Amino acid sequence: MAEIERESMEYDVVIVGAGPSGLSAAIRLKQIDPDLNVVVLEKGSEVGAHILSGAVLDPCGLDALIPDWREKGAPLKTPVNEDKFYLLSADGHMTIPHWPMPKLMSNHGNYIVSMANVCRWMAEQAEELGVEIFPGMACSEIVWDGNRVAGVVAGEMGLSADGTPGPNYEPGMELRGKYVFLSEGVRGSLSKEVIAKFNLSEGKCPQKFGLGMKEIWEIDPAKHKEGSVTHTMGWPLDHNAGGGSFIYHIENNQVYIGFVVHLNYENPYLYPYMEFQRFKHHPMVAELLKGGKRVAYGARAISEGGWQAIPKLTAPGAVLLGCSAGLVNVPRIKGNHNAMLSGIAAANAAAAAIKAGREGDELVEYETDLRSGPIAKDLKPVRNVKPIWSWWGIWASMALGGLDMWTNSLFGFSFFGTLKHKKTDAAHTGLAKDFQPIDYPKPDGKLSFDRLTNVSFSFTNHEESQPCHLKLKDAGVPISVNLAKYAEPAQRYCPAGVYEVLGEGADAKFQINFQNCVHCKTCDIKDPSQNINWTTPQGGDGPNYPNM
């Protein structure tokens, strides 16, 4: 195919992704210097369309960015007024008291929010300052200038299934910047490329992940407790996997109900989506949802590696922000505040560099800020909770993890030092011969639902004539290796029913239904052969979350 000619536009800073980190960076850049040319590129059909989070928001990031956010009408309407934590058994629950937990675990002063709506509001603030925001502009390639990240290719549309330009092909544009901020979220395709090219994870622990699934329900007003926050661990996962649930009572008689499964589970027969559906049949949860209706569904991966898994954050011309860097505080189940703080720190560094006449170099000041500032103070005290849970289980994570958070919070040291993550989540997957299949109850259509029905409530759509954005490195591996050794877990770990094995024996065939993809990236993370490469589809495609 002939080399594609593209128009080019020049900016001071190009930001990939209109999530909390990217929008925070854009806003801070214009606050520092209104004359800076800043563009934000968002692959979703609109800002917020691909944003999914719990979410209980610690407003410290917003306080630092827009101190008068209350007066400006930010959509933080539901302060937390009740904070409960349960350990579930199959038919009951045990309350975990808050008094033994360190102060950092309290949700006092936090807000239950739709991060999709928070990002929509942040986009309005950014545009008022003069930031250009282009939704529906997927960034498919990096523009290189020698060994420097010089920009991105955005807006390529109309490729045929074989990857060649179709009759309505649009080549997209090169958007070049003095600096490029990668704020794509978890396991972004461009971030992954930059991390690999510059060995940014060298000397760091492997990143760890969870799969978060969420539904929004409208429930009986008599059962609704606006501002109530509930977290659970235990059943139905028990010893099969780490993880837990959240139930957040938002305004308008709605609840956010979600379930997280740590992706370092061993049993390839584990079916995270069905664990979520089974959870809703617990007596406590079923009673809450009885008479209500589900109105939305979605899923996304969550970075869980913590402090010791954060890669080097700078490369020539580029930085990693937010979940692209892995800034989630696992025991607090929060990362949006750190995403905002990372955007602020990167903007401060870039604005100073541009003012000094620099461009295309490494913003080492950003890395220094992140590793010594408020993000470090948030993540370092909790760095051992995830490894303790992974090594020794739920009870150890509560006892030893709690002790470790206390000593770190009070005295600034840990008896454990810094524990390491031993291997990737993909490498944790065990052989099918060593495990038994799990018998999951059939969804009843009232509390629990099949995957494809639920995917329709994510309002996902992909243009079917485009190339499949889920790339197999070797088309034979799913059947010859993954099916033979692992019972092809892609059939189960995907929360959207993208992957199927059709037929049996010599007739078995691996099918990819990419139209169902909700862009969670779980396949890119958990595939035991690391044979699936998630890439971005054309702009505007994917889920269209209303208020996740």
XYZ file of C-alpha atoms in Angstrom:
548
model
C 0.000 0.000 0.000
C 1.327 3.456 -0.922
C 2.446 5.723 1.889
C -0.496 7.672 3.240
C -0.290 11.442 3.056
C -1.850 13.250 5.990
C -2.364 16.855 6.917
C -0.527 17.963 10.025
C -1.411 20.354 12.848
C 1.024 21.716 15.407
C 0.274 22.164 19.111
C 2.243 22.835 22.228
C 0.759 19.796 23.981
C -1.219 16.899 22.490
C -3.258 14.929 25.026
C -4.575 11.450 24.196
C -7.718 10.676 26.194
C -10.388 12.885 27.785
C -10.436 11.157 31.148
C -9.737 12.825 34.491
C -5.956 12.894 33.987
C -5.991 14.247 30.443
C -8.609 16.900 31.156
C -6.832 17.954 34.356
C -3.619 18.405 32.390
C -5.382 20.448 29.730
C -7.044 22.721 32.276
C -3.853 23.311 34.251
C -1.842 24.104 31.103
C -4.296 26.842 30.154
C -4.454 28.108 33.736
C -0.677 28.550 33.689
C -0.454 30.071 30.191
C -3.627 30.903 28.235
C -1.534 31.215 25.057
C -0.515 27.553 25.035
C -2.122 25.564 22.213
C -3.577 22.418 23.782
C -5.640 19.683 22.140
C -7.389 16.693 23.727
C -8.226 13.702 21.521
C -10.944 11.313 22.693
C -11.798 8.011 20.985
C -15.326 7.876 22.414
C -18.251 9.384 20.539
C -18.366 12.098 23.193
C -16.447 12.942 26.335
C -17.560 10.434 28.975
C -18.747 7.782 26.520
C -15.862 5.473 27.490
C -15.553 6.498 31.147
C -16.489 3.831 33.686
C -15.575 3.969 37.354
C -17.179 3.067 40.689
C -16.896 5.793 41.834
C -16.345 7.305 45.235
C -14.250 10.372 44.493
C -11.710 11.889 46.858
C -12.025 15.560 45.838
C -8.381 16.434 46.649
C -7.478 16.400 42.942
C -10.382 18.657 42.050
C -9.567 20.915 45.006
C -6.060 21.379 43.619
C -7.266 21.958 40.052
C -10.447 24.026 40.418
C -10.784 25.157 44.063
C -14.182 26.749 43.383
C -15.657 23.645 41.764
C -18.711 23.809 44.021
C -19.588 27.312 42.814
C -18.961 26.235 39.224
C -21.536 23.438 39.506
C -19.370 20.330 39.416
C -21.548 17.188 39.472
C -20.474 16.085 42.958
C -23.936 15.965 44.491
C -23.867 12.993 46.833
C -21.528 13.137 49.834
C -20.839 9.821 51.535
C -22.831 9.640 54.777
C -22.666 5.911 55.520
C -19.704 3.597 55.034
C -20.155 -0.184 55.513
C -17.848 -3.117 54.933
C -18.986 -6.766 54.970
C -17.429 -10.186 54.643
C -19.989 -12.354 52.860
C -20.820 -16.032 53.230
C -23.253 -17.779 50.885
C -26.297 -16.873 52.966
C -25.133 -14.233 55.431
C -22.597 -11.545 56.215
C -20.247 -10.367 58.923
C -19.671 -6.674 59.535
C -16.044 -5.553 59.427
C -15.749 -2.601 61.840
C -14.032 0.586 60.729
C -12.305 1.410 63.993
C -9.295 -0.927 63.403
C -8.716 0.589 59.961
C -6.335 3.511 59.403
C -7.849 6.898 58.657
C -6.962 6.672 54.979
C -9.664 3.993 54.575
C -12.457 6.357 55.639
C -14.753 7.778 52.960
C -15.699 10.784 55.083
C -15.502 13.876 52.882
C -15.733 11.899 49.634
C -18.515 11.911 47.045
C -20.371 9.241 45.068
C -20.167 10.376 41.456
C -20.581 9.426 37.848
C -17.047 9.951 36.549
C -18.481 10.109 33.023
C -20.465 13.174 34.069
C -17.540 14.623 36.028
C -15.423 14.353 32.870
C -18.150 15.989 30.783
C -18.159 18.900 33.225
C -14.354 19.079 33.221
C -14.417 19.203 29.411
C -16.694 22.245 29.611
C -14.239 23.948 31.953
C -11.371 23.119 29.605
C -13.156 24.464 26.544
C -13.996 27.702 28.354
C -10.243 28.148 28.810
C -9.598 27.585 25.113
C -8.660 23.903 25.028
C -9.601 22.159 21.772
C -11.355 18.841 22.425
C -12.061 16.439 19.570
C -14.254 13.417 20.437
C -14.584 10.522 18.010
C -10.861 10.823 17.232
C -9.159 7.539 18.003
C -5.369 7.797 18.105
C -4.125 4.824 16.116
C -0.415 5.538 15.661
C 2.465 7.421 17.196
C 4.259 9.961 15.036
C 7.996 9.528 15.539
C 10.727 12.059 14.974
C 13.789 9.852 15.272
C 13.631 8.434 18.787
C 11.209 11.074 19.998
C 7.420 10.902 20.329
C 6.421 13.868 18.176
C 2.652 13.376 17.930
C -0.117 10.970 17.054
C -2.246 9.975 14.099
C -5.917 10.552 14.895
C -9.175 10.193 13.024
C -8.330 7.509 10.492
C -11.685 6.125 9.318
C -13.100 3.883 6.625
C -10.601 1.031 6.478
C -11.980 -2.178 5.018
C -11.892 -5.460 6.912
C -8.587 -6.391 5.275
C -6.977 -3.169 6.444
C -6.958 -1.412 3.059
C -8.685 1.932 2.482
C -12.369 1.548 1.641
C -14.522 3.791 -0.568
C -15.130 6.274 2.289
C -11.588 6.225 3.622
C -10.337 9.216 5.600
C -6.603 9.134 6.382
C -6.856 11.142 9.585
C -4.388 13.782 10.653
C -1.017 14.042 12.308
C -1.323 16.114 15.457
C 2.163 17.064 16.533
C 3.169 18.538 19.847
C 6.186 19.718 21.744
C 5.004 17.133 24.279
C 2.493 14.295 24.064
C 0.543 13.221 27.141
C -0.711 9.624 27.061
C -3.812 9.415 29.254
C -5.526 6.485 27.557
C -6.560 4.623 30.699
C -5.570 1.067 31.540
C -3.465 -0.806 28.970
C -3.781 1.843 26.277
C -2.365 0.749 22.930
C -0.043 3.743 22.442
C 1.066 3.692 26.068
C 1.887 0.012 25.749
C 3.983 0.726 22.652
C 5.945 3.496 24.373
C 6.490 1.417 27.522
C 7.863 -1.441 25.411
C 10.038 0.695 23.109
C 11.767 2.520 25.945
C 11.746 -0.378 28.471
C 9.926 1.836 30.943
C 8.976 -1.152 33.120
C 12.566 -2.352 33.496
C 13.363 -2.874 37.162
C 9.705 -2.525 38.169
C 7.262 -5.210 39.234
C 4.829 -6.486 36.612
C 1.639 -4.480 36.565
C -1.363 -6.252 38.123
C -4.978 -5.823 37.112
C -8.556 -6.435 38.092
C -11.683 -6.671 35.968
C -14.382 -4.294 37.169
C -17.998 -4.797 36.055
C -20.768 -2.362 36.894
C -24.511 -2.035 36.559
C -26.741 0.914 37.352
C -30.072 0.022 38.944
C -33.180 2.001 39.734
C -34.543 0.590 42.990
C -37.552 0.898 45.261
C -37.368 4.374 46.908
C -38.158 2.736 50.271
C -34.837 0.853 50.072
C -32.772 3.730 48.780
C -30.268 5.437 51.115
C -28.652 8.302 49.242
C -24.992 8.611 50.215
C -24.640 5.029 51.474
C -21.455 3.155 50.504
C -21.078 -0.610 50.937
C -18.081 -2.798 50.080
C -17.897 -6.579 50.402
C -15.357 -9.386 50.115
C -15.660 -13.149 50.340
C -18.559 -14.973 48.682
C -18.980 -15.847 45.864
C -15.263 -15.701 45.018
C -14.033 -17.201 48.309
C -10.740 -19.025 47.611
C -11.107 -19.016 43.811
C -9.994 -15.434 43.278
C -9.401 -12.123 44.972
C -11.869 -9.302 44.588
C -15.082 -7.904 45.977
C -18.075 -5.701 45.366
C -19.330 -2.155 45.766
C -22.853 -0.803 46.196
C -23.160 2.980 46.054
C -26.477 4.788 46.528
C -26.475 7.772 44.172
C -29.290 10.305 43.742
C -32.608 9.658 41.922
C -33.195 6.276 43.638
C -30.308 4.750 41.718
C -27.514 2.485 42.924
C -24.205 1.661 41.328
C -23.557 -2.029 41.862
C -20.236 -3.419 40.811
C -17.930 -6.375 41.143
C -14.151 -6.624 40.808
C -12.222 -9.825 40.139
C -8.444 -9.755 40.459
C -7.022 -11.141 37.236
C -4.274 -13.173 38.902
C -6.712 -16.056 39.450
C -5.454 -19.527 38.528
C -8.539 -21.553 37.623
C -9.100 -21.089 33.861
C -12.724 -22.150 34.342
C -13.442 -19.092 36.482
C -16.047 -16.892 34.821
C -15.784 -13.367 36.272
C -18.980 -12.105 34.697
C -20.996 -14.979 36.137
C -19.423 -14.420 39.556
C -20.841 -10.889 39.360
C -24.272 -12.177 38.368
C -24.216 -14.790 41.135
C -23.258 -12.104 43.672
C -26.547 -10.320 43.076
C -28.406 -13.380 44.365
C -26.910 -13.019 47.832
C -29.880 -12.455 50.185
C -28.672 -8.994 51.218
C -28.199 -7.838 47.626
C -31.252 -9.581 46.187
C -33.501 -7.877 48.734
C -32.081 -4.480 47.800
C -32.594 -5.020 44.067
C -35.980 -6.756 44.289
C -38.558 -4.761 42.362
C -35.883 -2.619 40.704
C -34.540 -2.566 37.165
C -31.085 -2.494 35.625
C -30.577 0.504 33.333
C -26.911 0.288 32.301
C -23.941 -2.104 32.215
C -20.245 -1.807 31.494
C -16.808 -3.187 32.290
C -13.177 -2.131 32.335
C -9.829 -3.311 33.615
C -8.326 -1.664 36.702
C -4.615 -1.252 37.402
C -3.802 -2.840 40.763
C -0.012 -3.133 40.885
C 0.406 -0.027 42.998
C 3.595 1.795 43.864
C 6.075 -0.947 42.955
C 4.542 -1.494 39.495
C 4.527 2.124 38.295
C 6.800 2.245 35.240
C 9.180 5.029 34.413
C 6.773 7.791 33.431
C 8.758 9.744 30.860
C 10.125 9.091 27.397
C 11.500 11.590 24.889
C 8.528 13.828 24.070
C 5.950 11.845 26.058
C 4.643 11.134 29.555
C 2.213 8.618 31.040
C -0.718 9.889 33.116
C -3.425 8.368 35.312
C -4.298 4.741 34.704
C -1.801 4.586 31.832
C 0.744 4.907 34.634
C -1.159 2.673 37.107
C -2.002 5.063 39.949
C -4.926 3.260 41.633
C -4.906 2.941 45.414
C -6.154 -0.651 45.714
C -7.390 -0.804 49.346
C -9.095 2.579 48.980
C -10.543 1.475 45.589
C -9.724 4.927 44.229
C -7.610 6.282 41.421
C -9.434 9.275 39.958
C -7.902 11.706 42.448
C -4.401 10.515 41.571
C -5.240 10.713 37.876
C -6.123 14.385 38.332
C -3.000 15.045 40.377
C -0.834 13.388 37.721
C -2.349 15.618 35.045
C -1.620 18.688 37.152
C 1.984 17.603 37.747
C 2.602 16.851 34.066
C 1.097 20.196 33.037
C 3.295 22.073 35.496
C 6.392 20.369 34.107
C 5.452 20.869 30.452
C 4.490 24.520 30.851
C 7.791 25.287 32.552
C 9.741 23.388 29.885
C 8.002 25.181 27.009
C 8.538 28.533 28.687
C 12.242 27.666 28.886
C 12.326 26.901 25.153
C 12.478 23.130 25.493
C 10.544 20.524 23.511
C 10.679 16.824 22.798
C 12.890 15.964 25.754
C 12.024 14.024 28.897
C 9.944 15.854 31.488
C 11.938 14.484 34.392
C 10.397 17.121 36.658
C 7.059 15.346 36.294
C 8.508 12.039 37.400
C 10.191 13.695 40.381
C 6.941 15.362 41.410
C 4.932 12.167 41.160
C 7.418 10.085 43.116
C 7.787 12.597 45.936
C 4.504 14.501 46.039
C 0.889 13.768 47.028
C 0.543 10.726 44.771
C 3.535 9.083 46.449
C 2.080 9.926 49.856
C -1.154 8.201 48.832
C 0.323 5.063 47.259
C 3.433 4.223 49.274
C 1.648 3.496 52.600
C -0.631 0.907 50.928
C 1.932 -0.695 48.624
C 1.966 -4.080 50.341
C -1.779 -4.739 50.607
C -2.120 -6.209 47.117
C 0.961 -8.505 47.347
C -0.141 -9.754 50.785
C -3.598 -10.548 49.404
C -2.103 -12.287 46.368
C 0.363 -14.346 48.415
C -1.620 -15.254 51.524
C -5.296 -14.520 50.894
C -8.104 -12.379 52.203
C -7.604 -12.845 55.952
C -3.919 -11.972 55.747
C -4.715 -8.935 53.645
C -7.066 -7.637 56.334
C -4.803 -8.413 59.298
C -1.259 -7.964 57.982
C -2.292 -5.444 55.355
C -4.097 -3.403 57.981
C -1.067 -3.513 60.273
C 1.202 -2.474 57.425
C -1.013 0.500 56.533
C -0.998 1.588 60.197
C 2.787 1.470 60.563
C 3.259 3.267 57.255
C 0.690 5.919 58.156
C 1.934 6.540 61.699
C 5.670 5.959 61.464
C 6.527 5.951 57.771
C 7.945 2.433 57.694
C 6.850 -1.119 56.958
C 7.873 -4.354 58.667
C 7.706 -5.921 55.201
C 9.718 -3.317 53.312
C 8.288 -3.348 49.802
C 6.842 -6.691 48.740
C 7.082 -7.668 45.101
C 4.590 -8.924 42.561
C 6.016 -12.175 41.290
C 4.559 -12.551 37.796
C 1.989 -11.247 35.350
C -1.707 -12.057 35.641
C -1.479 -14.046 32.406
C 1.300 -16.200 33.874
C -0.865 -17.005 36.897
C -3.349 -18.922 34.718
C -3.247 -22.625 35.548
C -3.679 -25.662 33.327
C -7.231 -26.889 32.824
C -6.252 -30.438 33.818
C -5.487 -29.224 37.338
C -8.929 -27.687 37.932
C -12.595 -28.581 37.768
C -15.155 -26.614 35.744
C -17.401 -24.358 37.857
C -21.142 -24.860 37.593
C -22.763 -21.428 37.410
C -26.517 -20.939 37.833
C -28.377 -19.829 34.744
C -29.291 -16.115 34.845
C -32.918 -15.590 35.827
C -33.517 -12.440 33.759
C -34.588 -10.504 36.866
C -31.511 -10.122 39.041
C -28.968 -11.768 36.766
C -28.590 -11.555 33.001
C -26.702 -13.235 30.184
C -23.724 -11.360 28.786
C -25.152 -10.372 25.418
C -28.315 -8.972 26.963
C -26.239 -6.919 29.368
C -23.898 -5.706 26.622
C -26.915 -4.141 24.939
C -27.184 -1.948 28.047
C -23.663 -0.626 27.386
C -24.953 0.802 24.072
C -21.901 -0.590 22.303
C -21.558 -0.265 18.557
C -18.742 -0.898 16.087
C -18.803 -0.406 12.336
C -18.666 -4.020 11.174
C -16.780 -3.408 7.910
C -13.636 -2.133 9.646
C -10.668 -4.354 10.554
C -11.026 -6.329 13.774
C -9.233 -4.287 16.435
C -8.451 -7.421 18.486
C -5.303 -8.686 16.792
C -4.062 -12.261 17.135
C -0.291 -12.618 16.932
C -0.812 -16.228 15.808
C -4.270 -17.282 14.624
C -3.589 -20.917 15.500
C -2.781 -20.391 19.192
C -6.365 -20.121 20.563
C -7.185 -23.678 19.481
C -3.808 -25.443 19.386
C -2.542 -24.010 22.686
C -5.182 -22.179 24.707
C -8.021 -24.632 24.131
C -5.798 -27.661 24.554
C -4.024 -26.474 27.707
C -6.339 -23.900 29.326
C -9.838 -24.748 27.995
C -9.573 -21.404 26.141
C -10.386 -19.008 28.994
C -11.151 -16.129 26.615
C -14.636 -17.634 26.393
C -15.064 -16.778 30.081
C -12.820 -13.888 31.099
C -14.288 -11.509 28.508
C -17.249 -9.663 30.117
C -18.818 -8.918 26.742
C -18.947 -12.306 24.974
C -16.421 -11.300 22.321
C -14.677 -14.675 22.118
C -16.260 -18.030 21.240
C -15.047 -21.521 20.422
C -17.336 -23.033 17.812
C -17.388 -26.759 17.154
C -15.333 -29.488 18.816
C -12.206 -31.525 18.211
C -10.726 -31.101 14.752
C -13.634 -28.831 13.804
C -13.058 -26.334 16.629
C -12.851 -22.733 15.474
C -12.029 -19.541 17.386
C -14.399 -16.681 16.649
C -13.972 -13.013 17.581
C -17.169 -10.964 17.796
C -15.373 -7.613 18.001
C -18.650 -5.704 17.643
C -19.427 -6.626 21.289
C -16.165 -5.213 22.696
C -16.589 -2.735 25.568
C -12.875 -1.827 25.495
C -12.093 -3.305 28.902
C -8.687 -4.693 27.721
C -9.033 -7.881 29.802
C -8.101 -10.077 26.836
C -4.858 -8.163 26.317
C -4.034 -8.740 29.998
C -5.254 -12.242 30.854
C -4.690 -14.300 27.698
C -2.279 -16.994 28.966
C -0.317 -17.036 25.707
C -0.287 -13.229 25.424
C -1.533 -13.715 21.890
C -4.193 -10.974 21.810
C -3.238 -7.369 21.146
C -5.991 -4.821 21.840
C -5.773 -1.882 19.445
C -8.107 1.039 19.066
C -10.989 0.739 16.590
C -12.059 3.723 14.535
C -13.139 6.787 16.464
C -16.566 6.949 18.047
C -16.966 3.166 18.166
C -17.332 1.112 21.332
C -19.551 1.662 24.353
C -21.648 4.773 24.833
C -21.955 4.974 28.595
C -24.578 7.513 29.671
C -23.560 8.226 33.289
C -21.122 5.533 34.395
